[in-house]
PDB file of C-alpha atoms in Angstrom:
ATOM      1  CA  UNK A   1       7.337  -0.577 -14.751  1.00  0.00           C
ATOM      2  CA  UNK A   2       6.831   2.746 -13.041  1.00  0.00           C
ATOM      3  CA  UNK A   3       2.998   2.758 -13.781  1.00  0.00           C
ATOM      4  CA  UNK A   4       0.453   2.203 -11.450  1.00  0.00           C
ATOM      5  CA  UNK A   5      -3.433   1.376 -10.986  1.00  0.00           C
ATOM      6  CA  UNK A   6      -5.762   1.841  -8.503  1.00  0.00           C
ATOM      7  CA  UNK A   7      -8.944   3.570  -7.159  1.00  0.00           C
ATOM      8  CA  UNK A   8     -10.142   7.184  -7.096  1.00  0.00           C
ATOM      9  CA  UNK A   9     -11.768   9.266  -4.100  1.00  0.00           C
ATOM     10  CA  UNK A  10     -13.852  11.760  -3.201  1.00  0.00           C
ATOM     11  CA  UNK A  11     -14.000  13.875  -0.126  1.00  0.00           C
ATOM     12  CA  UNK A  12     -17.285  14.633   0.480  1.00  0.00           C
ATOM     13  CA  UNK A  13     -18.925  12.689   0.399  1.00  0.00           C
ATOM     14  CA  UNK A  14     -17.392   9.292   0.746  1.00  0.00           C
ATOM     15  CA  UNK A  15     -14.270   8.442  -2.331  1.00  0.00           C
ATOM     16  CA  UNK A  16     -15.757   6.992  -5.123  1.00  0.00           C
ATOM     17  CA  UNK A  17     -13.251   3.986  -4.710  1.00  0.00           C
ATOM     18  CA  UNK A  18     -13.648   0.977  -5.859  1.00  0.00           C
ATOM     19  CA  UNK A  19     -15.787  -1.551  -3.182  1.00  0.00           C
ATOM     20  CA  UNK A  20     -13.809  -2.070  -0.118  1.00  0.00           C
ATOM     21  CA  UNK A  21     -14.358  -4.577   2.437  1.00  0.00           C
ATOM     22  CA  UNK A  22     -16.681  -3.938   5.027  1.00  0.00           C
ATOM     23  CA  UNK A  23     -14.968  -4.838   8.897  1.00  0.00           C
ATOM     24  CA  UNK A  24     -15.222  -7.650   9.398  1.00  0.00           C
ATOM     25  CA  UNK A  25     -14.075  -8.533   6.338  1.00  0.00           C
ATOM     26  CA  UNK A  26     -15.131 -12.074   4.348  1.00  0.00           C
ATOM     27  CA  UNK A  27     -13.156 -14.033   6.562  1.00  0.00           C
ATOM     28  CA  UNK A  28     -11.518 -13.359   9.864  1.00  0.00           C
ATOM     29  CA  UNK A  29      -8.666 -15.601  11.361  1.00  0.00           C
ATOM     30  CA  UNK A  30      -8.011 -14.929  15.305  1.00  0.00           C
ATOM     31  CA  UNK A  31      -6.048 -17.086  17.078  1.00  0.00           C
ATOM     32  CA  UNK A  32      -5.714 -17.767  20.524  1.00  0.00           C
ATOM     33  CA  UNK A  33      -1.755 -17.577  20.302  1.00  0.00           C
ATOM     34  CA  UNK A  34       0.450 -16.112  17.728  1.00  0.00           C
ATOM     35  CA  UNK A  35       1.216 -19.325  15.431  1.00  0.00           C
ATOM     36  CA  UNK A  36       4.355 -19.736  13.223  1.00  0.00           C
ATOM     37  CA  UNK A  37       1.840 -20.322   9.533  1.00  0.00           C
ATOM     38  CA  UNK A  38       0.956 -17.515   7.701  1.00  0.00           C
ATOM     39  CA  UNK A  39      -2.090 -16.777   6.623  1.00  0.00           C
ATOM     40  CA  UNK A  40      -2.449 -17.144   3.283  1.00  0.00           C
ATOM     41  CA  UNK A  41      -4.926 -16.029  -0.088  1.00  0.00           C
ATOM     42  CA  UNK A  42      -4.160 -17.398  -3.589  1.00  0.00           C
ATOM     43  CA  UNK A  43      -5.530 -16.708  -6.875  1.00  0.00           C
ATOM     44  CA  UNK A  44      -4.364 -17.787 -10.522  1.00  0.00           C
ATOM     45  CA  UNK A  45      -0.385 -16.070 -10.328  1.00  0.00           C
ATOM     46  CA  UNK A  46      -0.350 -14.853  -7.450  1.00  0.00           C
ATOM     47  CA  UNK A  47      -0.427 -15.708  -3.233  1.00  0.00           C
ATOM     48  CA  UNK A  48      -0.702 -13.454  -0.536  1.00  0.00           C
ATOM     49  CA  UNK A  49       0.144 -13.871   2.878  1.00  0.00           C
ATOM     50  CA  UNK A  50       0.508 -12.324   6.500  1.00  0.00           C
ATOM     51  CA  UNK A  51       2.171 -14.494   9.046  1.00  0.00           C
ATOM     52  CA  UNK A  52       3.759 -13.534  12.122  1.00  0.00           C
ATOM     53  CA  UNK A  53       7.466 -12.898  12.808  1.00  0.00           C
ATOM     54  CA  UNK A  54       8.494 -16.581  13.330  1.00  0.00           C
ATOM     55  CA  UNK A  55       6.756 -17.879  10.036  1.00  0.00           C
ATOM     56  CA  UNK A  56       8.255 -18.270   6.294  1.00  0.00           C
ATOM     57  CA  UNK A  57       6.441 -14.920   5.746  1.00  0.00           C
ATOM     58  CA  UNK A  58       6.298 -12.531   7.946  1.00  0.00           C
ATOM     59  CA  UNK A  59       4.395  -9.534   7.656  1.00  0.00           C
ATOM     60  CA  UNK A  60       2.647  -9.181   4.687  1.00  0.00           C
ATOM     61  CA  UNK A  61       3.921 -10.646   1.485  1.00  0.00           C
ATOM     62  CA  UNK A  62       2.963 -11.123  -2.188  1.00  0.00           C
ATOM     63  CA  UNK A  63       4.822 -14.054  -4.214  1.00  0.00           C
ATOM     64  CA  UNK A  64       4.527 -14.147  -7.936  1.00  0.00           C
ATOM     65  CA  UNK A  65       3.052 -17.841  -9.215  1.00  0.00           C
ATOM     66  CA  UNK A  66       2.900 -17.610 -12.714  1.00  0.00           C
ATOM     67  CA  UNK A  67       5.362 -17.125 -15.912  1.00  0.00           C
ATOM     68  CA  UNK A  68       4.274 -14.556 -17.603  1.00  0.00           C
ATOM     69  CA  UNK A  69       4.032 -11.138 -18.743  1.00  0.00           C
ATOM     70  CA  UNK A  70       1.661  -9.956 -15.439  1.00  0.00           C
ATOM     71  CA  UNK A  71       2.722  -9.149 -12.243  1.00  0.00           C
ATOM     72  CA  UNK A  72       1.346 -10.018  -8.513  1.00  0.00           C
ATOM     73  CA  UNK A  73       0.362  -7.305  -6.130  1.00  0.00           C
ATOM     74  CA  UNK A  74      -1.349  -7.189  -2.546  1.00  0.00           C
ATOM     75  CA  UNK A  75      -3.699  -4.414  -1.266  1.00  0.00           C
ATOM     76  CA  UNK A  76      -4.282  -4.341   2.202  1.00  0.00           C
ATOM     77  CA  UNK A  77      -5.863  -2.299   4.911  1.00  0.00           C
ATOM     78  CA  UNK A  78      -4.713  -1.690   8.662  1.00  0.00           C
ATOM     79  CA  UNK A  79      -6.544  -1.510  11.722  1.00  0.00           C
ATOM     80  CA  UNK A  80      -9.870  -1.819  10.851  1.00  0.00           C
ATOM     81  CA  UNK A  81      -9.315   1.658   8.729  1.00  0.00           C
ATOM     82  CA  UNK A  82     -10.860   1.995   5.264  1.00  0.00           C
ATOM     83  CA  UNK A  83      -9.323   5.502   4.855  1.00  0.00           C
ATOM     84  CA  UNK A  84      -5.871   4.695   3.189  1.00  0.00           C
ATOM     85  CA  UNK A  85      -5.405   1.850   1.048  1.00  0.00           C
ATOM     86  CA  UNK A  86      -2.004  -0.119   0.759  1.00  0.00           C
ATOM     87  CA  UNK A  87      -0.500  -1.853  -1.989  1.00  0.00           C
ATOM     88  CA  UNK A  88       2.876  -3.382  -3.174  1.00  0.00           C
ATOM     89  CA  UNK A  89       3.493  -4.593  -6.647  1.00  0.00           C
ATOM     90  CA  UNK A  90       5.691  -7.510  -7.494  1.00  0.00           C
ATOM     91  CA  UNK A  91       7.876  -6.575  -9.792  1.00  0.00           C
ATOM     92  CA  UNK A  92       9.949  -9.667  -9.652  1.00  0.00           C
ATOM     93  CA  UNK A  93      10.078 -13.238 -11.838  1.00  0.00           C
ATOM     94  CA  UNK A  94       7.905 -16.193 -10.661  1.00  0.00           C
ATOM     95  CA  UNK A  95       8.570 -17.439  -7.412  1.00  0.00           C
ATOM     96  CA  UNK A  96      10.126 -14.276  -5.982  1.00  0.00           C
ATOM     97  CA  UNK A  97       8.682 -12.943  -2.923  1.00  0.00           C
ATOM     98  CA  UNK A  98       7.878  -9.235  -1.962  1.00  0.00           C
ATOM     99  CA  UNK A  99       6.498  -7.532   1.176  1.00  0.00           C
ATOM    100  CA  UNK A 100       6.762  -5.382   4.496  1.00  0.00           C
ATOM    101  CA  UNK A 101       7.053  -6.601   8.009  1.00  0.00           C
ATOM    102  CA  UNK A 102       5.603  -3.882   9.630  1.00  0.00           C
ATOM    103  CA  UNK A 103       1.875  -4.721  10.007  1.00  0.00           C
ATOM    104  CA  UNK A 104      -0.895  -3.559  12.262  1.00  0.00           C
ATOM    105  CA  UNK A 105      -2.780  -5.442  15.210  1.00  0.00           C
ATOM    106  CA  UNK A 106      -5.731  -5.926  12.415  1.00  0.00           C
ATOM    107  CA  UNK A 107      -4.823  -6.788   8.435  1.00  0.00           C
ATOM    108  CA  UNK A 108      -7.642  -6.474   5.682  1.00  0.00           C
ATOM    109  CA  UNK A 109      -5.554  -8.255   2.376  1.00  0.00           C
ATOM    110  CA  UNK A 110      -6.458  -9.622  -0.799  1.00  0.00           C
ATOM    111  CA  UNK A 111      -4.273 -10.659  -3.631  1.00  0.00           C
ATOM    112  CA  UNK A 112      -4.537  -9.439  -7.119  1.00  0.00           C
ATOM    113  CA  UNK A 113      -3.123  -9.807 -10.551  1.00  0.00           C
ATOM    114  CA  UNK A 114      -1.759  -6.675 -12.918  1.00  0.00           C
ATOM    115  CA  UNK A 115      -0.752  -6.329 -16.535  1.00  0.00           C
ATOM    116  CA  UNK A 116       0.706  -2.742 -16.642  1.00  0.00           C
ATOM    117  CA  UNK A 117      -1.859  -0.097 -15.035  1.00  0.00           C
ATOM    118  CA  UNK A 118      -4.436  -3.046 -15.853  1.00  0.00           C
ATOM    119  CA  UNK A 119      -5.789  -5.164 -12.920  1.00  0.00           C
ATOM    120  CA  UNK A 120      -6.706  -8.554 -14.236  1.00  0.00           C
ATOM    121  CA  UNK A 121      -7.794 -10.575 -11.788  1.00  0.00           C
ATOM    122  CA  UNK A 122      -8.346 -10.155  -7.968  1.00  0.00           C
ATOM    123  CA  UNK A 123      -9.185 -12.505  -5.504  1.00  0.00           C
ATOM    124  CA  UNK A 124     -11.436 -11.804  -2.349  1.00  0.00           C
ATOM    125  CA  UNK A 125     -10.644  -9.725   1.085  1.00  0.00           C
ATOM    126  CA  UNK A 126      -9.365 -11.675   4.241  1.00  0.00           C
ATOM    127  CA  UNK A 127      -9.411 -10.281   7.586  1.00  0.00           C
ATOM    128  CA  UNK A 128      -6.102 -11.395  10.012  1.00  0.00           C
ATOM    129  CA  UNK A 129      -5.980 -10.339  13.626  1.00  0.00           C
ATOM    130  CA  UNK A 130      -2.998 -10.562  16.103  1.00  0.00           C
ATOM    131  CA  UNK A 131      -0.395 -11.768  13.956  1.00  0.00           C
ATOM    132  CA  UNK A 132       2.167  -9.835  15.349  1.00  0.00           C
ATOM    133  CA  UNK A 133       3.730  -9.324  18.698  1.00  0.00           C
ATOM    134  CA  UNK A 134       4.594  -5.676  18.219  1.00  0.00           C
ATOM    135  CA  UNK A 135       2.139  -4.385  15.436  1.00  0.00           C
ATOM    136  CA  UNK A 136       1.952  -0.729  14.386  1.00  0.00           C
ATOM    137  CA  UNK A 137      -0.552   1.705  15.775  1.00  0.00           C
ATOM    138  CA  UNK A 138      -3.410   3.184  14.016  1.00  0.00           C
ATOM    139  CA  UNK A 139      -2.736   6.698  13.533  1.00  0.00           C
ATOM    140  CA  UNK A 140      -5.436   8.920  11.149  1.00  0.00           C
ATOM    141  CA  UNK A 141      -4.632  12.438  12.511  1.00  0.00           C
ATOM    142  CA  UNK A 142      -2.158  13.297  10.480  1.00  0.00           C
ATOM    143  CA  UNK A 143      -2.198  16.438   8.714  1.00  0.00           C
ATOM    144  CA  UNK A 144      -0.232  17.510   5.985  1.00  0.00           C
ATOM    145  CA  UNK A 145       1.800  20.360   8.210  1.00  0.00           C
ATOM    146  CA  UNK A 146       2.389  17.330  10.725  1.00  0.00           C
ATOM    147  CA  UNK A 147       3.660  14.641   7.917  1.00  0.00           C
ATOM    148  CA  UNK A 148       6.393  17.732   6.826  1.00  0.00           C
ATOM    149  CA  UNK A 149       7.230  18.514  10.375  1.00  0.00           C
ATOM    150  CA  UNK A 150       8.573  14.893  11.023  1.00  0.00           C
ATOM    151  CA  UNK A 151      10.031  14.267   7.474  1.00  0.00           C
ATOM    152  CA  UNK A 152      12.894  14.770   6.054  1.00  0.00           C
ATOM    153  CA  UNK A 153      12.139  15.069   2.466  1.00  0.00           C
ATOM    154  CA  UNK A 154       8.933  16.029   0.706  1.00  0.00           C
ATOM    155  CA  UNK A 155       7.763  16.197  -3.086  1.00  0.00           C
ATOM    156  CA  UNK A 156       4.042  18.003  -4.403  1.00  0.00           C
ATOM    157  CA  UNK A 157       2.595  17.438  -7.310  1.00  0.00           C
ATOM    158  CA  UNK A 158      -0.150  20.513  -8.080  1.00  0.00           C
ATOM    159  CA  UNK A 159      -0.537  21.096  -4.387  1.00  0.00           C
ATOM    160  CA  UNK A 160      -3.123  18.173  -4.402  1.00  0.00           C
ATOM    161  CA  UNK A 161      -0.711  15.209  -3.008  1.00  0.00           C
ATOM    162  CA  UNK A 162       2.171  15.055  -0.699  1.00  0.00           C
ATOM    163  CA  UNK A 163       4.538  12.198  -0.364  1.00  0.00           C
ATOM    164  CA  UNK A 164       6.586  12.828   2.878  1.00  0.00           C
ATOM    165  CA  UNK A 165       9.348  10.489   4.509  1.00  0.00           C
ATOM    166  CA  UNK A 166      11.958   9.737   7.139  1.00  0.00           C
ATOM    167  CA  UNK A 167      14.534   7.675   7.355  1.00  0.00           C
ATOM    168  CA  UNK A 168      15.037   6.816  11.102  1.00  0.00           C
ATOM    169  CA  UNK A 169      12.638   4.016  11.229  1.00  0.00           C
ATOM    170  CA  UNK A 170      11.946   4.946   8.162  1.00  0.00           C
ATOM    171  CA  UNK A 171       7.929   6.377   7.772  1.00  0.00           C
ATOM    172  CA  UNK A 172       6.449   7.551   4.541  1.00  0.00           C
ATOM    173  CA  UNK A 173       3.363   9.440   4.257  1.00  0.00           C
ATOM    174  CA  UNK A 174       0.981  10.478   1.452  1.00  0.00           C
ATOM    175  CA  UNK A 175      -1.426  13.508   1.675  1.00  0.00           C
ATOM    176  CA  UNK A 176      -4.332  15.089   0.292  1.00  0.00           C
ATOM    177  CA  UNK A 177      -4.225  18.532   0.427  1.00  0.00           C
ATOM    178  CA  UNK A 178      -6.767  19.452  -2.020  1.00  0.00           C
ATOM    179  CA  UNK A 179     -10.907  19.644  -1.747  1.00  0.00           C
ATOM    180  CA  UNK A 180     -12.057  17.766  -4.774  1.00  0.00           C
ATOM    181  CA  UNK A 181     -12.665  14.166  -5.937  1.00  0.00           C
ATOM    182  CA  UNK A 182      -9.080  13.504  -7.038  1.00  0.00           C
ATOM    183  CA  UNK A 183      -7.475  10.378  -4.699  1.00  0.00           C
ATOM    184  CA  UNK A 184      -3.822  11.414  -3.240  1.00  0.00           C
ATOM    185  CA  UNK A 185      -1.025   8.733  -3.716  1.00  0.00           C
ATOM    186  CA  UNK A 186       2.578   7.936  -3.180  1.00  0.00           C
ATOM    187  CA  UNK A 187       4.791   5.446  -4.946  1.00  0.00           C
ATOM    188  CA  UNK A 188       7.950   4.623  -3.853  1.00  0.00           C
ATOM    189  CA  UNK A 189      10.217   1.769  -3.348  1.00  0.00           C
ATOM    190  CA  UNK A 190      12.876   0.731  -0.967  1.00  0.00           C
ATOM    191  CA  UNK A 191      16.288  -0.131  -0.434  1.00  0.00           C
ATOM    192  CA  UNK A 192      17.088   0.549  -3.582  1.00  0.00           C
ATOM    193  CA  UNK A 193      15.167  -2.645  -5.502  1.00  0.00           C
ATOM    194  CA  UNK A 194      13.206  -2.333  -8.285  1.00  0.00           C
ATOM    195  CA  UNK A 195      11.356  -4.727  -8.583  1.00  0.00           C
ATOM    196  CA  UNK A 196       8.808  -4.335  -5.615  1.00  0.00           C
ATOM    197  CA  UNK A 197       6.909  -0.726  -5.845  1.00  0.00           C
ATOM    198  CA  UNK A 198       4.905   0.245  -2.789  1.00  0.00           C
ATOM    199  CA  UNK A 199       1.691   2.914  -3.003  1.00  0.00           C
ATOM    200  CA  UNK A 200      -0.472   4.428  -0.214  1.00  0.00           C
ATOM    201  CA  UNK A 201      -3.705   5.293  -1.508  1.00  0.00           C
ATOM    202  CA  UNK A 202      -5.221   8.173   0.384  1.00  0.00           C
ATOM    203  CA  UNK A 203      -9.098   7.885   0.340  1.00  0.00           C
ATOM    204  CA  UNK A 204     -10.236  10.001   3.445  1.00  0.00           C
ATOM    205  CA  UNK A 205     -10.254  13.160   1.623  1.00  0.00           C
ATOM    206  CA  UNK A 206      -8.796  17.034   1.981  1.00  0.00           C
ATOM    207  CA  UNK A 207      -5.578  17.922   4.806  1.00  0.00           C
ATOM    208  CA  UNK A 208      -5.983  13.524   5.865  1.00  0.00           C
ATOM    209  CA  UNK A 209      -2.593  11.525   5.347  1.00  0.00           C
ATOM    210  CA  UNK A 210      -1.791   7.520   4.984  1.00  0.00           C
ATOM    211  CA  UNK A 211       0.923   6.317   6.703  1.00  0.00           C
ATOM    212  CA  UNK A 212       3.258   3.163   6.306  1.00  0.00           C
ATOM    213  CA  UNK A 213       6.366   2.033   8.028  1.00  0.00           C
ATOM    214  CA  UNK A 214       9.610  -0.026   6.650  1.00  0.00           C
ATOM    215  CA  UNK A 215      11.800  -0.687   9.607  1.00  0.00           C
ATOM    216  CA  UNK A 216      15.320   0.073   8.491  1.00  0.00           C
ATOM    217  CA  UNK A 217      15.110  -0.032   4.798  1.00  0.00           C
ATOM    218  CA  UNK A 218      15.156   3.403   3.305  1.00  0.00           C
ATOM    219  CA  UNK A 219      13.545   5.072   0.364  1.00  0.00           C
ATOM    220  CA  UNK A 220      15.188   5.638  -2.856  1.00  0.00           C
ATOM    221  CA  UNK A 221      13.092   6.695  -4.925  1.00  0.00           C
ATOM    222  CA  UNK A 222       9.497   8.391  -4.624  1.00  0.00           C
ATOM    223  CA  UNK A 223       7.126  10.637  -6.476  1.00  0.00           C
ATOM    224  CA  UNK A 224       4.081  12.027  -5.762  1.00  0.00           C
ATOM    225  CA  UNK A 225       0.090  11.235  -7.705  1.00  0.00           C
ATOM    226  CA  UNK A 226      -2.680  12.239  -8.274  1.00  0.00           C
ATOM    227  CA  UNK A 227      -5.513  10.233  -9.656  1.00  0.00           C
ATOM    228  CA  UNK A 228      -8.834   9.916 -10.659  1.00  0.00           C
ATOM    229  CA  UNK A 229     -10.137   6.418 -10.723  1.00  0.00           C
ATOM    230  CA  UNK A 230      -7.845   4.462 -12.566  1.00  0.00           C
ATOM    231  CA  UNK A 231      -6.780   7.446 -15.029  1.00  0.00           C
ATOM    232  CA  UNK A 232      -3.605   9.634 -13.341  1.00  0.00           C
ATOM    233  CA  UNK A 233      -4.580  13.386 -13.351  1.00  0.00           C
ATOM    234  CA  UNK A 234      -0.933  14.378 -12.558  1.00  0.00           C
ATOM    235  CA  UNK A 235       2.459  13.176 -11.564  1.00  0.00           C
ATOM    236  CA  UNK A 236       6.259  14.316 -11.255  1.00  0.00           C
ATOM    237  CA  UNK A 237       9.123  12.527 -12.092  1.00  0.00           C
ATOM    238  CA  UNK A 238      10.588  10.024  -9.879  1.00  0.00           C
ATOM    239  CA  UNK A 239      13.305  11.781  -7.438  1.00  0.00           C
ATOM    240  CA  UNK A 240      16.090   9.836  -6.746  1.00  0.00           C
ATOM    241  CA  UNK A 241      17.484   9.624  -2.670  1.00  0.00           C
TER     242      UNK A 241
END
């Protein structure tokens, strides 16, 4: 359950990820006026959606469709920036929903399908803009010395990643802090449920950090990665909080 999959980078030049949207992304939703409907992607067991605070789903969510043994994640990118990747896995049973409120101005999401480490299926990108009436601000600055400076807790793993956090509106950071073509990520999850495990990929290379935001809903429990491509170089245990 504690596994996870994803893609590798590089630092110079570009990360050898795997292909990520260009922006504008396939298809781009603006409307005039925030709206109370989500907007929506489905694929064979699984639906993602991002709808603004006065819809069914707000923020971004991922809902498992199917009964079986394979799980329903969303991966998502903020603001237009292709430098840190987000995902959440849904850990849950079918029909159980999973996501984050906190959202930026712009949302790049597509929804995918996971058996263990394995993706299985994935469906295409979507581009959302203006969903929410107080979305979170791109920030790409952020250095590994700055992520510690605001945090209250940090973990290394072969001083290559970082996974820093707060928990006063709570913020969570992953860093790469390490010149070579290994991709820095965090996994964590929050509030103490098990069944939804969130990851910030870090793809924009040596002393860059991802950032992602929770509201009020703490971490308890996060570890540090390293990978390359979908094989993990290095890890620590999970630390408890």
């Amino acid at each position: 359950m504690f596994s996870a999959d994803g893609a590798a980078a590089k630092t110079e030049p570009a990360p050898r990820a795997e292909p990520r949207p260009a922006v504008p992304a396939v298809a781009v939703s603006t409307p005039a006026a925030v709206t109370a409907e989500p907007e929506c992607l489905r694929i064979k067991g699984a639906e993602a959606c991002v709808g603004p605070d006065g819809s069914d789903r707000p923020g971004i969510t991922i809902e498992d469709t199917a009964n079986d043994e394979l799980h329903a994640t969303v991966e998502y990118y903020l603001n237009g920036y292709l430098g840190t990747k987000y995902v959440i896995h849904n850990l849950g049973r079918k029909g159980e929903v999973r996501g984050n409120r906190e959202v930026g101005k712009v949302v790049t999401f597509r929804a995918a399908v996971y058996e263990g480490n394995h993706r299985v299926r994935v469906g295409r990108w979507k581009t959302v803009r203006s969903v929410t009436k107080y979305p979170i601000r791109r920030e790409t600055r952020v250095t590994p010395a700055v992520a510690r400076s605001r945090s209250k807790a940090c973990t290394s793993t072969k001083g290559a990643a970082t996974l820093c956090f707060n928990e006063r509106n709570t913020v969570v950071f992953a860093c790469d802090t390490s010149a070579d073509q290994y991709q820095a990520r965090a996994e964590y999850f929050i509030a103490g449920d098990p069944t939804a495990r969130f990851e910030i990929h870090q793809l924009a290379g040596v002393n860059t950090c991802g950032k992602a935001e929770h509201g009020d809903l703490a971490v308890s429990m996060y570890r540090a990665s390293l990978f390359n491509h979908n094989r993990r170089i290095a890890t620590r245990l999970y630390k408890y909080n």
